[in-house]
Amino acid sequence: MEDQVDGNEDYGDKLPVGFRFLPTDVELVTHYLINKVIYNPFSSFIFQEINATELYTKSPKNFREWFFFIYMDMNIDNMHNKAIEKGGDELGFWQSIGDRKCVKDTNGNILATKITFIYFSGSPSHRKKTHWRIDEFRLPIQFYTLHNSKEKWAAGRLARGRDYTSF
């Protein structure tokens, strides 16, 4: 697995002029995440692989829209709400917001769980909400058992809102 966390890989030159990679939640799960987990080949030049430990200890400051696969090497739920230190005085952390949402197919079957994280600058006691968001898509545990998959992956989409002013 290759860790790349710059998030600035320009995939625009690989798409036809005027096209943008913008999959729906269902497409992201069915065409990319499921194929990644069951080792089905697919065109993945847009996705990078990253370890969960590294992803959630990085500030999104230098990123732009980014799609990636997260290697779930540990129980990362405990990691999301920890403050992380960056260079200089910069401090921030990712925190899940809202309820986990089910991603369902057209028949109402649950395909995955979607968890949204927001990046907060500052310490937990003096935090400032930013406009950076990660949508993380996780397959049900039963899927890994059914397909005898040893590696657990999630798909992620990082995006920046329009009114971002913290950095």
CSV table of C-alpha atoms in Angstrom, one decimal:
chain,number,residue,atom,x,y,z
A,1,MET,CA,0.0,0.0,0.0
A,2,GLU,CA,1.3,3.4,-1.0
A,3,ASP,CA,0.6,6.3,1.4
A,4,GLN,CA,0.0,9.5,-0.5
A,5,VAL,CA,-1.5,12.4,1.5
A,6,ASP,CA,-1.0,15.4,-0.7
A,7,GLY,CA,-4.5,15.1,-2.1
A,8,ASN,CA,-3.6,17.4,-4.9
A,9,GLU,CA,-3.1,14.8,-7.6
A,10,ASP,CA,-4.5,16.4,-10.8
A,11,TYR,CA,-6.7,13.8,-12.5
A,12,GLY,CA,-8.3,16.4,-14.8
A,13,ASP,CA,-5.9,15.5,-17.6
A,14,LYS,CA,-7.2,11.9,-17.5
A,15,LEU,CA,-10.8,12.9,-18.0
A,16,PRO,CA,-12.3,14.4,-21.2
A,17,VAL,CA,-12.5,18.2,-21.3
A,18,GLY,CA,-15.6,19.4,-19.5
A,19,PHE,CA,-16.0,16.3,-17.4
A,20,ARG,CA,-15.7,16.1,-13.6
A,21,PHE,CA,-15.5,13.0,-11.4
A,22,LEU,CA,-18.6,13.3,-9.2
A,23,PRO,CA,-20.0,9.9,-8.2
A,24,THR,CA,-23.1,9.6,-6.1
A,25,ASP,CA,-22.8,7.9,-2.7
A,26,VAL,CA,-24.3,4.7,-4.2
A,27,GLU,CA,-21.9,4.8,-7.2
A,28,LEU,CA,-18.9,5.4,-4.9
A,29,VAL,CA,-19.8,2.3,-2.9
A,30,THR,CA,-20.9,0.0,-5.7
A,31,HIS,CA,-18.4,0.8,-8.4
A,32,TYR,CA,-15.3,1.6,-6.3
A,33,LEU,CA,-15.4,0.5,-2.7
A,34,ILE,CA,-16.9,-2.9,-3.2
A,35,ASN,CA,-14.6,-3.6,-6.2
A,36,LYS,CA,-11.6,-2.6,-4.1
A,37,VAL,CA,-12.6,-5.0,-1.3
A,38,ILE,CA,-13.3,-8.0,-3.5
A,39,TYR,CA,-10.2,-7.3,-5.7
A,40,ASN,CA,-12.2,-6.7,-8.9
A,41,PRO,CA,-10.1,-4.6,-11.3
A,42,PHE,CA,-11.4,-1.1,-12.1
A,43,SER,CA,-10.0,2.2,-13.3
A,44,SER,CA,-8.8,3.8,-10.0
A,45,PHE,CA,-6.5,6.5,-11.2
A,46,ILE,CA,-8.6,9.1,-9.2
A,47,PHE,CA,-8.3,7.2,-5.9
A,48,GLN,CA,-5.3,7.1,-3.7
A,49,GLU,CA,-4.7,4.8,-0.8
A,50,ILE,CA,-4.0,6.1,2.7
A,51,ASN,CA,-3.7,4.7,6.1
A,52,ALA,CA,-6.4,5.9,8.5
A,53,THR,CA,-3.8,6.8,11.1
A,54,GLU,CA,-2.2,9.2,8.7
A,55,LEU,CA,-5.4,10.7,7.2
A,56,TYR,CA,-6.9,11.7,10.5
A,57,THR,CA,-3.7,13.3,11.8
A,58,LYS,CA,-3.5,15.7,8.9
A,59,SER,CA,-4.9,19.2,8.5
A,60,PRO,CA,-6.8,19.6,5.2
A,61,LYS,CA,-5.2,23.0,4.7
A,62,ASN,CA,-3.4,22.2,1.4
A,63,PHE,CA,-6.0,19.8,0.0
A,64,ARG,CA,-8.7,20.2,-2.5
A,65,GLU,CA,-11.4,17.8,-3.5
A,66,TRP,CA,-10.0,14.3,-3.1
A,67,PHE,CA,-11.2,10.7,-3.4
A,68,PHE,CA,-9.3,8.0,-1.5
A,69,PHE,CA,-9.4,4.5,0.0
A,70,ILE,CA,-8.8,4.4,3.7
A,71,TYR,CA,-7.0,1.3,5.0
A,72,MET,CA,-8.8,0.5,8.2
A,73,ASP,CA,-5.8,-0.8,10.2
A,74,MET,CA,-7.2,-0.1,13.6
A,75,ASN,CA,-10.3,1.1,15.5
A,76,ILE,CA,-10.2,4.6,14.2
A,77,ASP,CA,-13.4,5.7,15.9
A,78,ASN,CA,-11.4,6.7,19.0
A,79,MET,CA,-8.9,8.7,16.9
A,80,HIS,CA,-11.3,11.1,15.2
A,81,ASN,CA,-11.9,13.4,18.2
A,82,LYS,CA,-8.3,13.7,19.3
A,83,ALA,CA,-6.7,17.1,18.8
A,84,ILE,CA,-3.7,16.9,16.5
A,85,GLU,CA,-0.7,19.2,16.4
A,86,LYS,CA,0.6,20.6,13.2
A,87,GLY,CA,3.6,22.7,12.3
A,88,GLY,CA,3.9,26.0,14.3
A,89,ASP,CA,0.9,26.9,16.4
A,90,GLU,CA,-1.6,25.2,14.1
A,91,LEU,CA,-3.9,22.8,16.0
A,92,GLY,CA,-7.0,21.0,14.8
A,93,PHE,CA,-9.0,17.8,14.7
A,94,TRP,CA,-11.6,15.9,12.8
A,95,GLN,CA,-14.9,15.2,14.5
A,96,SER,CA,-17.9,13.2,13.3
A,97,ILE,CA,-21.1,15.2,13.1
A,98,GLY,CA,-24.7,14.0,12.9
A,99,ASP,CA,-25.9,10.5,12.7
A,100,ARG,CA,-24.5,7.7,10.6
A,101,LYS,CA,-26.5,7.4,7.4
A,102,CYS,CA,-27.3,4.2,5.5
A,103,VAL,CA,-26.4,4.1,1.8
A,104,LYS,CA,-29.1,2.0,0.2
A,105,ASP,CA,-29.5,0.5,-3.3
A,106,THR,CA,-32.7,1.0,-5.3
A,107,ASN,CA,-34.3,-2.0,-3.5
A,108,GLY,CA,-33.7,-0.5,-0.1
A,109,ASN,CA,-30.8,-2.9,0.8
A,110,ILE,CA,-28.1,-1.3,3.0
A,111,LEU,CA,-24.8,-1.1,1.0
A,112,ALA,CA,-22.7,0.9,3.4
A,113,THR,CA,-22.7,3.4,6.3
A,114,LYS,CA,-21.8,7.0,5.6
A,115,ILE,CA,-20.1,9.0,8.4
A,116,THR,CA,-19.4,12.7,8.0
A,117,PHE,CA,-16.5,14.4,9.7
A,118,ILE,CA,-15.8,18.1,9.9
A,119,TYR,CA,-12.4,19.6,10.6
A,120,PHE,CA,-12.2,22.0,13.5
A,121,SER,CA,-9.2,24.3,13.9
A,122,GLY,CA,-7.9,25.1,17.4
A,123,SER,CA,-8.1,22.9,20.5
A,124,PRO,CA,-11.3,21.1,21.5
A,125,SER,CA,-12.1,23.7,24.1
A,126,HIS,CA,-11.4,26.6,21.7
A,127,ARG,CA,-12.4,25.1,18.4
A,128,LYS,CA,-13.6,26.8,15.2
A,129,LYS,CA,-15.6,24.9,12.7
A,130,THR,CA,-14.1,25.0,9.2
A,131,HIS,CA,-15.7,24.1,5.9
A,132,TRP,CA,-13.6,21.0,5.3
A,133,ARG,CA,-15.6,17.8,5.3
A,134,ILE,CA,-14.8,14.1,4.8
A,135,ASP,CA,-17.6,11.7,3.9
A,136,GLU,CA,-16.4,8.2,4.9
A,137,PHE,CA,-18.2,5.1,3.5
A,138,ARG,CA,-17.8,1.8,5.3
A,139,LEU,CA,-19.1,-1.6,4.3
A,140,PRO,CA,-20.9,-3.7,6.8
A,141,ILE,CA,-18.7,-6.2,8.7
A,142,GLN,CA,-20.8,-9.0,7.2
A,143,PHE,CA,-19.6,-8.1,3.8
A,144,TYR,CA,-16.0,-8.8,4.7
A,145,THR,CA,-17.0,-12.2,6.3
A,146,LEU,CA,-19.1,-13.2,3.3
A,147,HIS,CA,-16.3,-12.4,0.8
A,148,ASN,CA,-13.5,-13.7,3.1
A,149,SER,CA,-11.7,-10.4,2.9
A,150,LYS,CA,-8.8,-9.9,5.3
A,151,GLU,CA,-8.2,-6.2,4.5
A,152,LYS,CA,-10.8,-3.7,5.5
A,153,TRP,CA,-11.2,-0.6,3.4
A,154,ALA,CA,-13.4,2.5,3.5
A,155,ALA,CA,-13.9,5.1,0.7
A,156,GLY,CA,-13.5,8.7,1.4
A,157,ARG,CA,-14.4,12.0,-0.2
A,158,LEU,CA,-12.8,15.2,1.1
A,159,ALA,CA,-14.4,18.5,0.0
A,160,ARG,CA,-14.0,22.1,0.9
A,161,GLY,CA,-17.0,24.4,1.3
A,162,ARG,CA,-17.3,27.8,-0.4
A,163,ASP,CA,-17.0,30.0,2.7
A,164,TYR,CA,-13.9,28.5,4.2
A,165,THR,CA,-11.9,31.2,6.1
A,166,SER,CA,-10.0,29.4,8.9
A,167,PHE,CA,-6.7,29.0,7.1
